[in-house]
CSV table of C-alpha atoms in Angstrom, one decimal:
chain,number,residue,atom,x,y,z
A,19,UNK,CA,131.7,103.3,-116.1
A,20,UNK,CA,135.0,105.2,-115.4
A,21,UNK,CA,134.3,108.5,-114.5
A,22,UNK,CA,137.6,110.0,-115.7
A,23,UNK,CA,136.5,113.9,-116.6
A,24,UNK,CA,135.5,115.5,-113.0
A,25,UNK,CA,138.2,113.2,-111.5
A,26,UNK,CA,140.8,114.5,-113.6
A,27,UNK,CA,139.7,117.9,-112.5
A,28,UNK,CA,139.4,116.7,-108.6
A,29,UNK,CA,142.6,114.9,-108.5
A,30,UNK,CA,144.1,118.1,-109.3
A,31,UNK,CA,142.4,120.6,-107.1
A,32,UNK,CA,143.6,117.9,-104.5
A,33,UNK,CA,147.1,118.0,-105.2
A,34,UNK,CA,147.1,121.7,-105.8
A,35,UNK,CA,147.7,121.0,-109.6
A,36,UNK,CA,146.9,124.4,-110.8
A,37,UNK,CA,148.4,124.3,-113.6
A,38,UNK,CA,146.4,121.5,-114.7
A,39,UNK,CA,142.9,123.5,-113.8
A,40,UNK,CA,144.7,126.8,-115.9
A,41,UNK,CA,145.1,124.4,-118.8
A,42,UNK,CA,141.6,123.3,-118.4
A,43,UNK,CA,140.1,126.6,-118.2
A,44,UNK,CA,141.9,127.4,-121.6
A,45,UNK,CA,140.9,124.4,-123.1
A,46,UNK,CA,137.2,125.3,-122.2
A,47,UNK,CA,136.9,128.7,-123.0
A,48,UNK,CA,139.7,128.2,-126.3
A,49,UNK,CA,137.3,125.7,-127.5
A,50,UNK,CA,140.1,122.9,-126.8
A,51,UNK,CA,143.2,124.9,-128.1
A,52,UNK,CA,145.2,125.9,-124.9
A,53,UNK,CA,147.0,128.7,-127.1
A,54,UNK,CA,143.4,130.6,-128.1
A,55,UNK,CA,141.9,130.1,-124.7
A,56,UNK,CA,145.0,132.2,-123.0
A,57,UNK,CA,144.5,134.6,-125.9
A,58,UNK,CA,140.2,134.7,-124.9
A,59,UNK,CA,141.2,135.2,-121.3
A,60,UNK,CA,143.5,138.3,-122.1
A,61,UNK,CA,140.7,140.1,-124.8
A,62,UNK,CA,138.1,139.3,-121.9
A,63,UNK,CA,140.2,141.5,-119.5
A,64,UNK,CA,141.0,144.0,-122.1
A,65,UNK,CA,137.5,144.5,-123.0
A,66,UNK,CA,136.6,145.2,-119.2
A,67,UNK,CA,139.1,147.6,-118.9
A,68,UNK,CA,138.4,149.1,-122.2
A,69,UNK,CA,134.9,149.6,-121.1
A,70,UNK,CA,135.7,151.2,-117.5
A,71,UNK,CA,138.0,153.3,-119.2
A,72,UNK,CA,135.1,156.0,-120.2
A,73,UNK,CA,134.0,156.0,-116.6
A,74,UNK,CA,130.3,154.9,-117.8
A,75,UNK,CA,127.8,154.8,-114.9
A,76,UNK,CA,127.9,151.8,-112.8
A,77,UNK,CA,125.2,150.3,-111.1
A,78,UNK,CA,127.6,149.6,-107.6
A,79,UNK,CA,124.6,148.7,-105.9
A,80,UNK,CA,123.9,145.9,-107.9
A,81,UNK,CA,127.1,144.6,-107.8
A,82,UNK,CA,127.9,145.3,-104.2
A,83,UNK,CA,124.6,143.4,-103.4
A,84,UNK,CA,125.1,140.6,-105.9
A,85,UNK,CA,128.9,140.1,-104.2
A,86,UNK,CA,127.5,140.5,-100.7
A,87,UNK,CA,124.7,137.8,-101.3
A,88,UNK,CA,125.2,135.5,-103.7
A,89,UNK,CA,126.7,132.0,-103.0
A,90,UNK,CA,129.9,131.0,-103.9
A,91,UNK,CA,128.8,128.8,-106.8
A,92,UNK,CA,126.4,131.5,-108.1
A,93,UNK,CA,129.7,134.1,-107.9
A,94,UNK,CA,132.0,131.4,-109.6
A,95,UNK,CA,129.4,130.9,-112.3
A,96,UNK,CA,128.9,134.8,-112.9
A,97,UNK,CA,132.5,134.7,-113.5
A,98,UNK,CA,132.5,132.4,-116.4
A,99,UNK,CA,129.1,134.4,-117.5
A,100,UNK,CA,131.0,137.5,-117.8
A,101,UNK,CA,133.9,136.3,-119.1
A,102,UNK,CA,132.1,135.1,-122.3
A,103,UNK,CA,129.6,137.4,-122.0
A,104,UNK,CA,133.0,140.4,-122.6
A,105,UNK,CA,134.2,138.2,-125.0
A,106,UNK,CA,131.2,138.4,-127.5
A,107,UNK,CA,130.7,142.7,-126.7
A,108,UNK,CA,134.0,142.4,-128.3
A,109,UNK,CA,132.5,141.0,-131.7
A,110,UNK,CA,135.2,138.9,-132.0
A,111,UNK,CA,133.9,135.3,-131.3
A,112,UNK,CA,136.4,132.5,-132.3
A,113,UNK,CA,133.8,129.9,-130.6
A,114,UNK,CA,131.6,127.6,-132.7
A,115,UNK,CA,128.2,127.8,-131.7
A,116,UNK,CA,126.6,130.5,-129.8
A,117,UNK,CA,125.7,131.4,-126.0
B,10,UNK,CA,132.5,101.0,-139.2
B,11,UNK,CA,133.5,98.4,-137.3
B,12,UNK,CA,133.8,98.8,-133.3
B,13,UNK,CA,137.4,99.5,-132.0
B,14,UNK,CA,138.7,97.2,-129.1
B,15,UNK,CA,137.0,99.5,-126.6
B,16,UNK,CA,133.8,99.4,-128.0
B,17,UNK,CA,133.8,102.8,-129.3
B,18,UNK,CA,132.7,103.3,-132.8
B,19,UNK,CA,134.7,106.2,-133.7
B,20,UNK,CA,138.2,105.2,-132.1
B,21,UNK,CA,139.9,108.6,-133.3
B,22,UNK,CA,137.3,110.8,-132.1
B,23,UNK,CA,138.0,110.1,-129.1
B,24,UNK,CA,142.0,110.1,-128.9
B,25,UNK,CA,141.3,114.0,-130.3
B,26,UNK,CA,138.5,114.7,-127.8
B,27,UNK,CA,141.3,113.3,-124.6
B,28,UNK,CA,144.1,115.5,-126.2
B,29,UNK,CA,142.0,118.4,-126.2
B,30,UNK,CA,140.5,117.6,-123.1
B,31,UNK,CA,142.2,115.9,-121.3
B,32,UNK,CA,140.9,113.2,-118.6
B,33,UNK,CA,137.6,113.7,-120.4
B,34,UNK,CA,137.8,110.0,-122.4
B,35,UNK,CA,135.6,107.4,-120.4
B,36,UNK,CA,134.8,103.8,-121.0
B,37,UNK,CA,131.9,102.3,-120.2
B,38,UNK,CA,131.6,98.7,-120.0
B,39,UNK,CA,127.9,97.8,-118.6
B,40,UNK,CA,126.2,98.5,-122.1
B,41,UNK,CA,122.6,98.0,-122.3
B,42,UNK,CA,121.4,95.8,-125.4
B,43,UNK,CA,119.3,97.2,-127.7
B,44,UNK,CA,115.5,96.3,-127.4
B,45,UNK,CA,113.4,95.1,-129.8
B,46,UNK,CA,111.0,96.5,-131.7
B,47,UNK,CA,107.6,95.2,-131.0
B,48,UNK,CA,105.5,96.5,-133.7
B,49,UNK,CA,106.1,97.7,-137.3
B,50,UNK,CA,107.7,101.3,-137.6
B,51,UNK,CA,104.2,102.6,-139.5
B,52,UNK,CA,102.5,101.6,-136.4
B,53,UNK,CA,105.2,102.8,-134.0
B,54,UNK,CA,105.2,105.8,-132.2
B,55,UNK,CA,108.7,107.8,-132.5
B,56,UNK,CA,110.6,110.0,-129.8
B,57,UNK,CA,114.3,111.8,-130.7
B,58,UNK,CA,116.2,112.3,-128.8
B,59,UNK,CA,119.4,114.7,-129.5
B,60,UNK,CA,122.2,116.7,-127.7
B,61,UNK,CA,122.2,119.6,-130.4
B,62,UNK,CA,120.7,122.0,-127.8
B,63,UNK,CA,117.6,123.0,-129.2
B,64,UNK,CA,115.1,124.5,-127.4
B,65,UNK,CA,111.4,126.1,-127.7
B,66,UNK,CA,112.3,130.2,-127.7
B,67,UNK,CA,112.1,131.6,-124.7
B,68,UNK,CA,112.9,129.0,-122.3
B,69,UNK,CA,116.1,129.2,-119.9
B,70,UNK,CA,119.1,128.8,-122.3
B,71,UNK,CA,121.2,125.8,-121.5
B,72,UNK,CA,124.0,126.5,-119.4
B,73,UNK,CA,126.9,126.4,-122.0
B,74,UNK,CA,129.7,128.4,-119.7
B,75,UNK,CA,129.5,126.2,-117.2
B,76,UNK,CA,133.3,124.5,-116.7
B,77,UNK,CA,131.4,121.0,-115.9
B,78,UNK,CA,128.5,121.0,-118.4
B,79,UNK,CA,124.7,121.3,-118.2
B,80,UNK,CA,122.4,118.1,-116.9
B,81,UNK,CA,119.3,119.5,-118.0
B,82,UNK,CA,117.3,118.8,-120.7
B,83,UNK,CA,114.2,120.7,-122.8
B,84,UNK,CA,110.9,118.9,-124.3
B,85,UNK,CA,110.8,120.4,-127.9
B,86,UNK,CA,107.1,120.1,-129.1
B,87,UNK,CA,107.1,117.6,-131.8
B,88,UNK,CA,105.0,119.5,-133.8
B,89,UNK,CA,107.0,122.5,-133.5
B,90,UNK,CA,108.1,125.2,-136.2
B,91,UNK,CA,111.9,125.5,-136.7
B,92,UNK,CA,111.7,129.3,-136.6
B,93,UNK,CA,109.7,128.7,-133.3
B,94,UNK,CA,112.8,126.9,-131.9
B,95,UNK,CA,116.9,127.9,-130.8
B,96,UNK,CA,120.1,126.6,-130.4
B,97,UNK,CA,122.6,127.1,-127.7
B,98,UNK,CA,125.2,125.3,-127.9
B,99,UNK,CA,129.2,126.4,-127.9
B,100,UNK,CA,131.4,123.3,-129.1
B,101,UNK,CA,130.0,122.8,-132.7
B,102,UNK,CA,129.1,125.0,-135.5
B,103,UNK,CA,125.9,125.9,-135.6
B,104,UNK,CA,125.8,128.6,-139.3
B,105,UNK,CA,124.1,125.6,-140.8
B,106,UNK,CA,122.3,124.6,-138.5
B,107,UNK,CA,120.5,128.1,-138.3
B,108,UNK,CA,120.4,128.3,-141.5
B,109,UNK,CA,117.9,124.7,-141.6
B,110,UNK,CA,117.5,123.3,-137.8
B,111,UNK,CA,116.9,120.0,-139.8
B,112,UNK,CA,120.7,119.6,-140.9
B,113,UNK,CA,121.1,118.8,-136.7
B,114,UNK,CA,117.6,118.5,-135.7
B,115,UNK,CA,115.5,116.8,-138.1
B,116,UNK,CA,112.1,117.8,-136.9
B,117,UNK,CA,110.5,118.6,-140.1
B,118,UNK,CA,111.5,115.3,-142.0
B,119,UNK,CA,110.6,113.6,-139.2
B,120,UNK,CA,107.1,115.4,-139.2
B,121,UNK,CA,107.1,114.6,-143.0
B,122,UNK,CA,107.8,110.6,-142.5
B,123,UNK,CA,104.8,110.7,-140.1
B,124,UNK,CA,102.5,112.7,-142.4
B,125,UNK,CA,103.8,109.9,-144.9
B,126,UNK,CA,102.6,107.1,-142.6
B,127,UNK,CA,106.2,105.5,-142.6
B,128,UNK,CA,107.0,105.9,-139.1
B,129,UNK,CA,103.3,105.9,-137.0
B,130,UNK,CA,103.5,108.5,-134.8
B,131,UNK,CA,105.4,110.7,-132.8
B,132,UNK,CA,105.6,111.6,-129.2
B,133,UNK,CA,103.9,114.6,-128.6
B,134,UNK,CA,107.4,116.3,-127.3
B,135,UNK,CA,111.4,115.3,-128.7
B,136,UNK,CA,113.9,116.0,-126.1
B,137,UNK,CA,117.5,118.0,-126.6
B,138,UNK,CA,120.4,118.9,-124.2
B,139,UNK,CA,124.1,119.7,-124.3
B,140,UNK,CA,126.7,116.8,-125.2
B,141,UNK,CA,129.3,119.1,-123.2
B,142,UNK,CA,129.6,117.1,-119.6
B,143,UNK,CA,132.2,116.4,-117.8
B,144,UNK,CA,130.7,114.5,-114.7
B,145,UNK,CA,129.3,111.1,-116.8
B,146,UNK,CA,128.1,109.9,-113.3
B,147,UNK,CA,126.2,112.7,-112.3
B,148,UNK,CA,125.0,112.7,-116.5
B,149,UNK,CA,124.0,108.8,-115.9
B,150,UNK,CA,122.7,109.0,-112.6
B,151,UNK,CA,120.0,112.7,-113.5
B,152,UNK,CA,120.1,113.8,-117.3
B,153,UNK,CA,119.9,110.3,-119.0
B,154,UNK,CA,117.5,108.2,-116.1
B,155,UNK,CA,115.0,112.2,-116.6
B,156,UNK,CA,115.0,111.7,-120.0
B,157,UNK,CA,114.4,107.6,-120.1
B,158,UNK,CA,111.6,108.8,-118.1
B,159,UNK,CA,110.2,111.4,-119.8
B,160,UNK,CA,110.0,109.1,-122.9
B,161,UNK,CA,108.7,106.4,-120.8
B,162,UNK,CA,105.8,108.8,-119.7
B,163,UNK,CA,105.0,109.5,-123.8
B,164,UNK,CA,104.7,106.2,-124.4
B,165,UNK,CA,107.4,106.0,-127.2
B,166,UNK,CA,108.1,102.5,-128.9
B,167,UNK,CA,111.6,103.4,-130.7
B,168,UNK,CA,113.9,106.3,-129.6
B,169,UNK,CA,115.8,108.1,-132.6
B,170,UNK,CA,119.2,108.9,-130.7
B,171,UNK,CA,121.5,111.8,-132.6
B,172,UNK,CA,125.0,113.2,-131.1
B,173,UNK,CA,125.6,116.8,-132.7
């Protein structure tokens, strides 16, 4: 067996091909289309902001805690969490299947 | 249809999989022949196995925003109820699939070709996971030799494979 997929991914961290990782996060949260997964990335953002923007009441501790304990991998994961998690608050899900 | 050059049996699938994915395309070479079946089907005692994410509600939902895929799997009950059962999954439809598990996740005509005595038995649990991975090492090495277990353990005679 070749295994092509993570190596792609390596390789490039490794040669500080970020463009290629960019591309790949696109493709992943874009459902394969580069174009809609820049587009998901931005309405993520927008969302966050739009809901900071009423000053609702923020658990700080929470995230203060979960930032100050977490590991690394648990942190990178939350990211991608939230990021689909904002996406879907938004009721605008371009994704095939569900969460 | 007929095998490509590679091996593959859906060569086009995969030239649109590597161009929206790229570097995801692998070939495997070290195939493992099928094994025979040793008794008829109406005496043979089924497992399924599929990658349509289904799972018994309220267990951990697969991990489908991870960047590098899932490599667990769930035991669905054999005997379960559709409504007793969810899919999470991201990279294919799922309306019709919610609509009638069966259309990805056959369970009740399976169920149904038991009751009929044309296949034996089944397991007592069918297994599911996410197709998205992008390590197929790490997915040969854990999720595929857990699972070959697992239906080792339940004493299966024939495995009914199904991609979603």
């Amino acid at each position: 067996m070749t295994a092509v997929s993570l190596h792609h991914l390596k390789a490039a961290v490794a040669s500080g091909d970020t463009a290629a990782l960019i591309r790949y996060v696109r493709l992943h949260v874009g459902d394969g289309n580069e174009h809609v997964g820049r587009n998901e990335i931005d309405k993520a953002w927008v969302q966050a902001l739009t809901v900071l923007l009423d000053m609702p009441e923020i658990d700080r501790e929470f995230v203060h805690n979960t930032l100050q304990t977490k590991d690394p991998g648990t942190l990178a994961h939350l990211f991608f969490s939230l990021h689909f998690a904002l996406v879907r608050s938004t009721g605008d899900w371009i994704h095939d299947g569900t969460l | 249809m007929a095998p490509s050059d590679h091996g593959q049996q859906r060569p086009g699938l995969w030239e649109t999989v590597n161009e929206r994915y790229p570097g995801s395309m692998i070939s495997k070479d070290d195939t493992v022949p099928l094994a025979p079946l040793r008794r008829p089907l109406s005496e043979a005692r089924l497992t399924f196995v599929s990658t349509a994410g289904v799972q018994p509600k309220g267990t951990l939902p697969f991990d489908v925003v991870h960047p590098i895929g899932d490599y667990t799997f769930r035991a669905v009950p054999s005997d379960s109820n559709p409504v007793d059962l969810e899919i999470h999954q991201l990279k294919y439809p799922t309306d019709g699939a919610n609509r009638d598990l069966n259309v990805i996740f056959p369970i009740q005509r399976l169920q149904e070709l038991c009751d009929e005595g044309v296949v034996g038995e089944l397991t007592e649990s069918f297994f599911s996971f996410i197709g998205y991975n992008m390590d197929p090492d790490l997915l040969e090495r854990t999720l595929a030799e857990d699972i070959a277990d697992a239906v080792e353990d339940q004493l299966a005679d024939l495995a009914l494979l199904s991609p979603a």
